[in-house]
GROMACS .gro file of N, CA and C in nm:
model
  504
    1UNK      N    1   4.850   2.698  -0.937
    1UNK     CA    2   4.781   2.748  -0.826
    1UNK      C    3   4.763   2.908  -0.876
    2UNK      N    4   4.723   2.937  -1.006
    2UNK     CA    5   4.720   3.006  -1.050
    2UNK      C    6   4.782   3.107  -1.090
    3UNK      N    7   4.929   3.052  -1.168
    3UNK     CA    8   5.035   3.142  -1.168
    3UNK      C    9   5.006   3.177  -1.323
    4UNK      N   10   4.930   3.091  -1.390
    4UNK     CA   11   4.854   3.164  -1.546
    4UNK      C   12   4.742   3.228  -1.507
    5UNK      N   13   4.730   3.336  -1.587
    5UNK     CA   14   4.658   3.442  -1.551
    5UNK      C   15   4.549   3.396  -1.572
    6UNK      N   16   4.514   3.273  -1.654
    6UNK     CA   17   4.335   3.241  -1.695
    6UNK      C   18   4.312   3.152  -1.575
    7UNK      N   19   4.358   3.156  -1.495
    7UNK     CA   20   4.313   3.043  -1.384
    7UNK      C   21   4.317   3.156  -1.214
    8UNK      N   22   4.307   3.283  -1.263
    8UNK     CA   23   4.291   3.344  -1.159
    8UNK      C   24   4.154   3.402  -1.112
    9UNK      N   25   4.162   3.468  -0.987
    9UNK     CA   26   4.009   3.461  -1.018
    9UNK      C   27   3.943   3.610  -1.085
   10UNK      N   28   4.011   3.719  -1.120
   10UNK     CA   29   4.013   3.803  -1.201
   10UNK      C   30   3.943   3.750  -1.351
   11UNK      N   31   4.019   3.661  -1.386
   11UNK     CA   32   3.993   3.592  -1.481
   11UNK      C   33   3.830   3.497  -1.484
   12UNK      N   34   3.824   3.430  -1.397
   12UNK     CA   35   3.726   3.332  -1.334
   12UNK      C   36   3.587   3.353  -1.258
   13UNK      N   37   3.617   3.416  -1.168
   13UNK     CA   38   3.505   3.474  -1.069
   13UNK      C   39   3.548   3.356  -0.969
   14UNK      N   40   3.430   3.333  -0.876
   14UNK     CA   41   3.482   3.240  -0.778
   14UNK      C   42   3.400   3.106  -0.820
   15UNK      N   43   3.351   3.090  -0.898
   15UNK     CA   44   3.297   2.954  -0.971
   15UNK      C   45   3.157   2.910  -0.894
   16UNK      N   46   3.105   2.751  -0.917
   16UNK     CA   47   3.009   2.743  -0.852
   16UNK      C   48   3.042   2.605  -0.748
   17UNK      N   49   2.986   2.607  -0.665
   17UNK     CA   50   2.986   2.479  -0.550
   17UNK      C   51   2.983   2.357  -0.631
   18UNK      N   52   3.091   2.279  -0.602
   18UNK     CA   53   3.121   2.142  -0.605
   18UNK      C   54   3.043   2.043  -0.521
   19UNK      N   55   2.953   1.993  -0.556
   19UNK     CA   56   2.834   1.940  -0.446
   19UNK      C   57   2.919   1.796  -0.382
   20UNK      N   58   3.001   1.760  -0.477
   20UNK     CA   59   3.035   1.608  -0.417
   20UNK      C   60   3.157   1.663  -0.318
   21UNK      N   61   3.254   1.766  -0.322
   21UNK     CA   62   3.354   1.794  -0.285
   21UNK      C   63   3.277   1.845  -0.131
   22UNK      N   64   3.158   1.938  -0.129
   22UNK     CA   65   3.087   2.014  -0.013
   22UNK      C   66   3.023   1.862   0.050
   23UNK      N   67   3.022   1.795   0.043
   23UNK     CA   68   2.970   1.657   0.080
   23UNK      C   69   3.069   1.569   0.183
   24UNK      N   70   3.211   1.584   0.077
   24UNK     CA   71   3.283   1.512   0.162
   24UNK      C   72   3.345   1.579   0.242
   25UNK      N   73   3.378   1.704   0.265
   25UNK     CA   74   3.384   1.847   0.360
   25UNK      C   75   3.282   1.854   0.491
   26UNK      N   76   3.178   1.782   0.476
   26UNK     CA   77   3.071   1.827   0.591
   26UNK      C   78   3.102   1.821   0.696
   27UNK      N   79   3.192   1.750   0.757
   27UNK     CA   80   3.216   1.700   0.907
   27UNK      C   81   3.320   1.823   0.913
   28UNK      N   82   3.372   1.902   0.836
   28UNK     CA   83   3.458   1.996   0.869
   28UNK      C   84   3.420   2.136   0.828
   29UNK      N   85   3.288   2.161   0.844
   29UNK     CA   86   3.207   2.283   0.790
   29UNK      C   87   3.164   2.372   0.921
   30UNK      N   88   3.211   2.521   0.920
   30UNK     CA   89   3.118   2.562   1.024
   30UNK      C   90   3.049   2.651   0.944
   31UNK      N   91   2.905   2.681   1.014
   31UNK     CA   92   2.852   2.756   0.918
   31UNK      C   93   2.759   2.846   0.995
   32UNK      N   94   2.741   2.997   0.959
   32UNK     CA   95   2.674   3.079   0.998
   32UNK      C   96   2.562   3.143   0.919
   33UNK      N   97   2.466   3.100   0.945
   33UNK     CA   98   2.345   3.125   0.800
   33UNK      C   99   2.250   3.248   0.862
   34UNK      N  100   2.291   3.354   0.846
   34UNK     CA  101   2.231   3.494   0.905
   34UNK      C  102   2.160   3.469   1.006
   35UNK      N  103   2.215   3.422   1.103
   35UNK     CA  104   2.207   3.370   1.285
   35UNK      C  105   2.223   3.541   1.335
   36UNK      N  106   2.300   3.608   1.265
   36UNK     CA  107   2.348   3.718   1.341
   36UNK      C  108   2.328   3.830   1.271
   37UNK      N  109   2.324   3.976   1.342
   37UNK     CA  110   2.344   4.085   1.298
   37UNK      C  111   2.452   4.191   1.324
   38UNK      N  112   2.500   4.234   1.289
   38UNK     CA  113   2.593   4.378   1.344
   38UNK      C  114   2.538   4.491   1.258
   39UNK      N  115   2.529   4.568   1.434
   39UNK     CA  116   2.547   4.721   1.384
   39UNK      C  117   2.673   4.794   1.349
   40UNK      N  118   2.656   4.901   1.361
   40UNK     CA  119   2.765   5.004   1.273
   40UNK      C  120   2.880   4.974   1.398
   41UNK      N  121   3.005   4.943   1.342
   41UNK     CA  122   3.117   4.893   1.417
   41UNK      C  123   3.117   4.833   1.488
   42UNK      N  124   3.036   4.713   1.487
   42UNK     CA  125   3.041   4.577   1.611
   42UNK      C  126   3.135   4.498   1.528
   43UNK      N  127   3.164   4.379   1.597
   43UNK     CA  128   3.207   4.303   1.486
   43UNK      C  129   3.197   4.151   1.619
   44UNK      N  130   3.224   4.011   1.567
   44UNK     CA  131   3.209   3.886   1.630
   44UNK      C  132   3.320   3.816   1.577
   45UNK      N  133   3.330   3.740   1.676
   45UNK     CA  134   3.488   3.690   1.650
   45UNK      C  135   3.461   3.494   1.699
   46UNK      N  136   3.490   3.435   1.610
   46UNK     CA  137   3.443   3.302   1.637
   46UNK      C  138   3.598   3.258   1.607
   47UNK      N  139   3.623   3.134   1.763
   47UNK     CA  140   3.765   3.059   1.775
   47UNK      C  141   3.711   2.942   1.708
   48UNK      N  142   3.816   2.893   1.607
   48UNK     CA  143   3.784   2.733   1.512
   48UNK      C  144   3.904   2.689   1.515
   49UNK      N  145   3.929   2.546   1.564
   49UNK     CA  146   4.008   2.480   1.537
   49UNK      C  147   4.049   2.410   1.435
   50UNK      N  148   4.200   2.440   1.395
   50UNK     CA  149   4.198   2.352   1.268
   50UNK      C  150   4.270   2.240   1.304
   51UNK      N  151   4.287   2.103   1.231
   51UNK     CA  152   4.347   1.999   1.310
   51UNK      C  153   4.462   1.980   1.254
   52UNK      N  154   4.562   1.899   1.302
   52UNK     CA  155   4.690   1.891   1.237
   52UNK      C  156   4.663   1.802   1.113
   53UNK      N  157   4.741   1.836   1.014
   53UNK     CA  158   4.702   1.751   0.875
   53UNK      C  159   4.633   1.816   0.790
   54UNK      N  160   4.526   1.930   0.821
   54UNK     CA  161   4.437   1.980   0.748
   54UNK      C  162   4.501   2.048   0.610
   55UNK      N  163   4.454   1.987   0.485
   55UNK     CA  164   4.544   2.029   0.383
   55UNK      C  165   4.484   2.174   0.337
   56UNK      N  166   4.351   2.218   0.323
   56UNK     CA  167   4.340   2.359   0.345
   56UNK      C  168   4.237   2.387   0.428
   57UNK      N  169   4.229   2.576   0.450
   57UNK     CA  170   4.152   2.654   0.526
   57UNK      C  171   4.047   2.729   0.455
   58UNK      N  172   3.946   2.767   0.433
   58UNK     CA  173   3.871   2.799   0.329
   58UNK      C  174   3.751   2.901   0.407
   59UNK      N  175   3.754   3.013   0.389
   59UNK     CA  176   3.674   3.117   0.482
   59UNK      C  177   3.604   3.170   0.376
   60UNK      N  178   3.465   3.167   0.398
   60UNK     CA  179   3.391   3.305   0.286
   60UNK      C  180   3.275   3.364   0.361
   61UNK      N  181   3.280   3.464   0.337
   61UNK     CA  182   3.154   3.584   0.423
   61UNK      C  183   3.065   3.661   0.297
   62UNK      N  184   2.979   3.657   0.283
   62UNK     CA  185   2.868   3.687   0.212
   62UNK      C  186   2.769   3.782   0.287
   63UNK      N  187   2.697   3.885   0.208
   63UNK     CA  188   2.592   3.920   0.280
   63UNK      C  189   2.559   4.001   0.154
   64UNK      N  190   2.405   4.050   0.198
   64UNK     CA  191   2.324   4.107   0.070
   64UNK      C  192   2.365   4.245   0.087
   65UNK      N  193   2.382   4.335   0.014
   65UNK     CA  194   2.402   4.475   0.055
   65UNK      C  195   2.310   4.539  -0.038
   66UNK      N  196   2.280   4.653   0.000
   66UNK     CA  197   2.165   4.746  -0.060
   66UNK      C  198   2.190   4.786  -0.211
   67UNK      N  199   2.104   4.799  -0.261
   67UNK     CA  200   2.135   4.863  -0.391
   67UNK      C  201   2.192   5.038  -0.378
   68UNK      N  202   2.303   5.049  -0.437
   68UNK     CA  203   2.401   5.179  -0.459
   68UNK      C  204   2.322   5.318  -0.545
   69UNK      N  205   2.367   5.379  -0.490
   69UNK     CA  206   2.292   5.494  -0.615
   69UNK      C  207   2.395   5.495  -0.729
   70UNK      N  208   2.377   5.554  -0.863
   70UNK     CA  209   2.447   5.565  -0.942
   70UNK      C  210   2.556   5.687  -0.989
   71UNK      N  211   2.531   5.773  -0.882
   71UNK     CA  212   2.579   5.869  -0.851
   71UNK      C  213   2.725   5.817  -0.732
   72UNK      N  214   2.728   5.728  -0.705
   72UNK     CA  215   2.806   5.725  -0.575
   72UNK      C  216   2.958   5.675  -0.616
   73UNK      N  217   3.041   5.740  -0.567
   73UNK     CA  218   3.149   5.648  -0.590
   73UNK      C  219   3.195   5.553  -0.571
   74UNK      N  220   3.158   5.492  -0.451
   74UNK     CA  221   3.133   5.352  -0.439
   74UNK      C  222   3.029   5.299  -0.425
   75UNK      N  223   2.981   5.174  -0.498
   75UNK     CA  224   2.895   5.093  -0.494
   75UNK      C  225   2.832   5.039  -0.370
   76UNK      N  226   2.939   4.978  -0.319
   76UNK     CA  227   2.887   4.915  -0.171
   76UNK      C  228   2.820   5.023  -0.039
   77UNK      N  229   2.720   4.994   0.013
   77UNK     CA  230   2.637   5.067   0.079
   77UNK      C  231   2.686   5.059   0.227
   78UNK      N  232   2.648   4.931   0.290
   78UNK     CA  233   2.711   4.863   0.419
   78UNK      C  234   2.864   4.761   0.365
   79UNK      N  235   2.954   4.766   0.471
   79UNK     CA  236   3.059   4.723   0.445
   79UNK      C  237   3.124   4.618   0.626
   80UNK      N  238   3.122   4.511   0.533
   80UNK     CA  239   3.145   4.420   0.657
   80UNK      C  240   3.293   4.364   0.618
   81UNK      N  241   3.368   4.363   0.701
   81UNK     CA  242   3.531   4.325   0.694
   81UNK      C  243   3.561   4.124   0.776
   82UNK      N  244   3.583   4.050   0.693
   82UNK     CA  245   3.666   3.962   0.698
   82UNK      C  246   3.807   3.944   0.748
   83UNK      N  247   3.819   3.902   0.889
   83UNK     CA  248   3.948   3.928   0.919
   83UNK      C  249   3.977   3.769   0.995
   84UNK      N  250   4.087   3.678   0.914
   84UNK     CA  251   4.129   3.569   0.977
   84UNK      C  252   4.235   3.538   1.065
   85UNK      N  253   4.292   3.566   1.174
   85UNK     CA  254   4.422   3.539   1.251
   85UNK      C  255   4.476   3.408   1.270
   86UNK      N  256   4.587   3.379   1.218
   86UNK     CA  257   4.660   3.221   1.250
   86UNK      C  258   4.658   3.259   1.361
   87UNK      N  259   4.727   3.076   1.439
   87UNK     CA  260   4.737   3.060   1.539
   87UNK      C  261   4.926   3.173   1.621
   88UNK      N  262   4.971   3.146   1.504
   88UNK     CA  263   5.078   3.264   1.531
   88UNK      C  264   5.067   3.406   1.494
   89UNK      N  265   4.954   3.459   1.492
   89UNK     CA  266   4.928   3.571   1.447
   89UNK      C  267   4.951   3.666   1.353
   90UNK      N  268   4.962   3.573   1.226
   90UNK     CA  269   4.955   3.635   1.097
   90UNK      C  270   4.802   3.689   1.056
   91UNK      N  271   4.778   3.780   1.008
   91UNK     CA  272   4.636   3.836   0.994
   91UNK      C  273   4.631   3.793   0.861
   92UNK      N  274   4.510   3.795   0.820
   92UNK     CA  275   4.443   3.765   0.668
   92UNK      C  276   4.316   3.828   0.634
   93UNK      N  277   4.325   3.945   0.565
   93UNK     CA  278   4.222   4.003   0.528
   93UNK      C  279   4.121   3.986   0.404
   94UNK      N  280   4.005   3.964   0.422
   94UNK     CA  281   3.950   3.908   0.284
   94UNK      C  282   3.961   3.942   0.136
   95UNK      N  283   3.992   3.902   0.075
   95UNK     CA  284   4.039   3.898  -0.088
   95UNK      C  285   4.167   3.938  -0.088
   96UNK      N  286   4.248   3.969   0.029
   96UNK     CA  287   4.357   4.017  -0.033
   96UNK      C  288   4.461   3.889  -0.094
   97UNK      N  289   4.528   3.927  -0.204
   97UNK     CA  290   4.620   3.850  -0.278
   97UNK      C  291   4.549   3.774  -0.368
   98UNK      N  292   4.411   3.790  -0.368
   98UNK     CA  293   4.341   3.671  -0.451
   98UNK      C  294   4.307   3.726  -0.617
   99UNK      N  295   4.311   3.847  -0.623
   99UNK     CA  296   4.350   3.836  -0.808
   99UNK      C  297   4.501   3.836  -0.840
  100UNK      N  298   4.585   3.769  -0.761
  100UNK     CA  299   4.689   3.752  -0.829
  100UNK      C  300   4.712   3.598  -0.839
  101UNK      N  301   4.642   3.533  -0.721
  101UNK     CA  302   4.705   3.373  -0.703
  101UNK      C  303   4.553   3.328  -0.657
  102UNK      N  304   4.533   3.217  -0.607
  102UNK     CA  305   4.435   3.153  -0.546
  102UNK      C  306   4.443   3.098  -0.405
  103UNK      N  307   4.534   3.175  -0.345
  103UNK     CA  308   4.589   3.150  -0.190
  103UNK      C  309   4.595   3.290  -0.135
  104UNK      N  310   4.539   3.301  -0.060
  104UNK     CA  311   4.537   3.440   0.052
  104UNK      C  312   4.690   3.464   0.077
  105UNK      N  313   4.732   3.631   0.083
  105UNK     CA  314   4.836   3.645   0.147
  105UNK      C  315   4.849   3.734   0.288
  106UNK      N  316   4.924   3.721   0.356
  106UNK     CA  317   4.878   3.727   0.492
  106UNK      C  318   4.912   3.912   0.501
  107UNK      N  319   4.863   3.973   0.561
  107UNK     CA  320   4.854   4.119   0.587
  107UNK      C  321   4.741   4.213   0.459
  108UNK      N  322   4.763   4.303   0.414
  108UNK     CA  323   4.678   4.379   0.321
  108UNK      C  324   4.630   4.508   0.398
  109UNK      N  325   4.490   4.506   0.372
  109UNK     CA  326   4.373   4.610   0.421
  109UNK      C  327   4.285   4.536   0.385
  110UNK      N  328   4.124   4.589   0.446
  110UNK     CA  329   4.028   4.543   0.433
  110UNK      C  330   3.958   4.574   0.298
  111UNK      N  331   3.867   4.465   0.249
  111UNK     CA  332   3.833   4.491   0.103
  111UNK      C  333   3.688   4.608   0.135
  112UNK      N  334   3.726   4.715   0.088
  112UNK     CA  335   3.609   4.796   0.101
  112UNK      C  336   3.505   4.805  -0.057
  113UNK      N  337   3.531   4.688  -0.099
  113UNK     CA  338   3.472   4.717  -0.255
  113UNK      C  339   3.366   4.584  -0.287
  114UNK      N  340   3.372   4.495  -0.241
  114UNK     CA  341   3.284   4.341  -0.223
  114UNK      C  342   3.206   4.299  -0.131
  115UNK      N  343   3.098   4.260  -0.155
  115UNK     CA  344   3.005   4.181  -0.018
  115UNK      C  345   3.035   4.013   0.009
  116UNK      N  346   3.118   3.987  -0.096
  116UNK     CA  347   3.151   3.841  -0.064
  116UNK      C  348   3.337   3.856  -0.060
  117UNK      N  349   3.382   3.786   0.061
  117UNK     CA  350   3.514   3.810   0.099
  117UNK      C  351   3.542   3.666   0.124
  118UNK      N  352   3.652   3.650   0.066
  118UNK     CA  353   3.724   3.531   0.098
  118UNK      C  354   3.878   3.493   0.160
  119UNK      N  355   3.907   3.389   0.272
  119UNK     CA  356   4.068   3.387   0.316
  119UNK      C  357   4.046   3.216   0.239
  120UNK      N  358   4.140   3.195   0.137
  120UNK     CA  359   4.203   3.061   0.128
  120UNK      C  360   4.336   3.024   0.133
  121UNK      N  361   4.355   2.934   0.239
  121UNK     CA  362   4.497   2.925   0.259
  121UNK      C  363   4.505   2.714   0.220
  122UNK      N  364   4.654   2.714   0.182
  122UNK     CA  365   4.671   2.554   0.186
  122UNK      C  366   4.784   2.529   0.304
  123UNK      N  367   4.765   2.408   0.333
  123UNK     CA  368   4.828   2.382   0.417
  123UNK      C  369   4.840   2.470   0.591
  124UNK      N  370   4.723   2.485   0.654
  124UNK     CA  371   4.692   2.594   0.754
  124UNK      C  372   4.750   2.518   0.876
  125UNK      N  373   4.847   2.614   0.943
  125UNK     CA  374   4.875   2.554   1.062
  125UNK      C  375   4.762   2.497   1.168
  126UNK      N  376   4.823   2.394   1.249
  126UNK     CA  377   4.713   2.325   1.295
  126UNK      C  378   4.744   2.417   1.449
  127UNK      N  379   4.585   2.419   1.500
  127UNK     CA  380   4.588   2.500   1.601
  127UNK      C  381   4.438   2.557   1.602
  128UNK      N  382   4.415   2.678   1.690
  128UNK     CA  383   4.338   2.765   1.683
  128UNK      C  384   4.338   2.881   1.617
  129UNK      N  385   4.237   2.905   1.557
  129UNK     CA  386   4.250   3.031   1.408
  129UNK      C  387   4.113   3.154   1.502
  130UNK      N  388   4.135   3.236   1.464
  130UNK     CA  389   4.027   3.310   1.461
  130UNK      C  390   3.962   3.377   1.354
  131UNK      N  391   3.874   3.375   1.346
  131UNK     CA  392   3.738   3.441   1.254
  131UNK      C  393   3.674   3.543   1.270
  132UNK      N  394   3.714   3.637   1.231
  132UNK     CA  395   3.628   3.776   1.286
  132UNK      C  396   3.518   3.864   1.195
  133UNK      N  397   3.430   3.883   1.204
  133UNK     CA  398   3.328   3.929   1.100
  133UNK      C  399   3.329   4.048   1.195
  134UNK      N  400   3.366   4.223   1.098
  134UNK     CA  401   3.346   4.302   1.156
  134UNK      C  402   3.309   4.393   1.067
  135UNK      N  403   3.175   4.491   1.120
  135UNK     CA  404   3.122   4.590   1.059
  135UNK      C  405   3.186   4.760   1.026
  136UNK      N  406   3.237   4.787   0.937
  136UNK     CA  407   3.316   4.894   0.894
  136UNK      C  408   3.176   5.028   0.908
  137UNK      N  409   3.110   4.952   0.841
  137UNK     CA  410   2.996   5.077   0.785
  137UNK      C  411   2.868   5.030   0.785
  138UNK      N  412   2.756   5.039   0.887
  138UNK     CA  413   2.602   5.015   0.840
  138UNK      C  414   2.569   5.117   0.777
  139UNK      N  415   2.534   5.190   0.679
  139UNK     CA  416   2.441   5.288   0.622
  139UNK      C  417   2.337   5.231   0.599
  140UNK      N  418   2.272   5.129   0.606
  140UNK     CA  419   2.114   5.080   0.594
  140UNK      C  420   2.117   4.943   0.588
  141UNK      N  421   1.960   4.971   0.711
  141UNK     CA  422   1.926   4.848   0.710
  141UNK      C  423   1.902   4.710   0.629
  142UNK      N  424   1.983   4.640   0.689
  142UNK     CA  425   1.933   4.487   0.604
  142UNK      C  426   1.870   4.396   0.681
  143UNK      N  427   1.863   4.379   0.791
  143UNK     CA  428   1.788   4.318   0.922
  143UNK      C  429   1.668   4.376   0.948
  144UNK      N  430   1.542   4.323   0.871
  144UNK     CA  431   1.414   4.408   0.912
  144UNK      C  432   1.392   4.312   1.045
  145UNK      N  433   1.459   4.200   1.090
  145UNK     CA  434   1.379   4.161   1.233
  145UNK      C  435   1.394   4.243   1.331
  146UNK      N  436   1.499   4.361   1.333
  146UNK     CA  437   1.526   4.395   1.483
  146UNK      C  438   1.501   4.554   1.406
  147UNK      N  439   1.475   4.636   1.540
  147UNK     CA  440   1.453   4.769   1.545
  147UNK      C  441   1.540   4.833   1.516
  148UNK      N  442   1.702   4.795   1.497
  148UNK     CA  443   1.821   4.884   1.463
  148UNK      C  444   1.839   4.843   1.340
  149UNK      N  445   1.935   4.967   1.315
  149UNK     CA  446   2.015   4.908   1.168
  149UNK      C  447   2.131   4.853   1.138
  150UNK      N  448   2.093   4.735   1.079
  150UNK     CA  449   2.225   4.625   1.127
  150UNK      C  450   2.215   4.535   1.004
  151UNK      N  451   2.291   4.475   0.976
  151UNK     CA  452   2.352   4.373   0.858
  151UNK      C  453   2.372   4.253   0.933
  152UNK      N  454   2.287   4.133   0.881
  152UNK     CA  455   2.328   4.009   0.849
  152UNK      C  456   2.432   3.970   0.757
  153UNK      N  457   2.450   3.803   0.817
  153UNK     CA  458   2.595   3.774   0.707
  153UNK      C  459   2.532   3.631   0.712
  154UNK      N  460   2.668   3.555   0.618
  154UNK     CA  461   2.635   3.411   0.623
  154UNK      C  462   2.808   3.403   0.643
  155UNK      N  463   2.854   3.255   0.676
  155UNK     CA  464   2.990   3.271   0.748
  155UNK      C  465   2.986   3.113   0.698
  156UNK      N  466   3.107   3.114   0.592
  156UNK     CA  467   3.131   2.923   0.590
  156UNK      C  468   3.255   2.915   0.622
  157UNK      N  469   3.319   2.858   0.708
  157UNK     CA  470   3.456   2.805   0.725
  157UNK      C  471   3.463   2.639   0.714
  158UNK      N  472   3.544   2.640   0.592
  158UNK     CA  473   3.567   2.436   0.573
  158UNK      C  474   3.732   2.434   0.622
  159UNK      N  475   3.744   2.330   0.720
  159UNK     CA  476   3.896   2.283   0.750
  159UNK      C  477   3.867   2.276   0.868
  160UNK      N  478   3.785   2.288   0.950
  160UNK     CA  479   3.781   2.316   1.087
  160UNK      C  480   3.706   2.217   1.169
  161UNK      N  481   3.713   2.197   1.308
  161UNK     CA  482   3.627   2.081   1.373
  161UNK      C  483   3.486   2.239   1.411
  162UNK      N  484   3.386   2.192   1.369
  162UNK     CA  485   3.290   2.268   1.399
  162UNK      C  486   3.234   2.243   1.538
  163UNK      N  487   3.112   2.331   1.557
  163UNK     CA  488   3.034   2.353   1.667
  163UNK      C  489   3.087   2.430   1.772
  164UNK      N  490   3.144   2.533   1.706
  164UNK     CA  491   3.197   2.638   1.830
  164UNK      C  492   3.136   2.747   1.806
  165UNK      N  493   3.129   2.795   1.944
  165UNK     CA  494   3.009   2.949   1.990
  165UNK      C  495   3.091   3.063   1.960
  166UNK      N  496   3.009   3.135   1.901
  166UNK     CA  497   3.084   3.321   1.885
  166UNK      C  498   3.104   3.331   2.013
  167UNK      N  499   3.237   3.411   2.004
  167UNK     CA  500   3.291   3.485   2.149
  167UNK      C  501   3.235   3.599   2.217
  168UNK      N  502   3.159   3.722   2.106
  168UNK     CA  503   3.102   3.804   2.152
  168UNK      C  504   2.971   3.813   2.071
   0.00000   0.00000   0.00000
């Protein structure tokens, strides 16, 4: 699980999708494909059930960020956060711990650098998990279909019972 630095995300990136593995897990997927957009400081919560004996939970949030300026201290213009909360209340922020290992660590702080955030867990607790996408900052409109300045996103959760509607 990434104890050798050659196997960490820092050395290898996120990799390419394994189509065979994706096909095998198709009945355990929950997908949001740019169906929702968030304005500044809004959030949406999904409650998803992890069944007993599920070997892993993988959550990925991705969104298209506008180009930053070369003089900016940080390149990220819009900033969405991925927050995953276990049935016992442990909170996982996107990308926390993934520079050190291939498994997320509880706690941490929101990622203020990347527009792709992940939470990867082995042997997740069975029960209802909360998956929250929250907008920390929307500084530029990335969802032209609406008059508001908002940001759409893609969310993929693997290891859950699908077909759960968002709570808000």
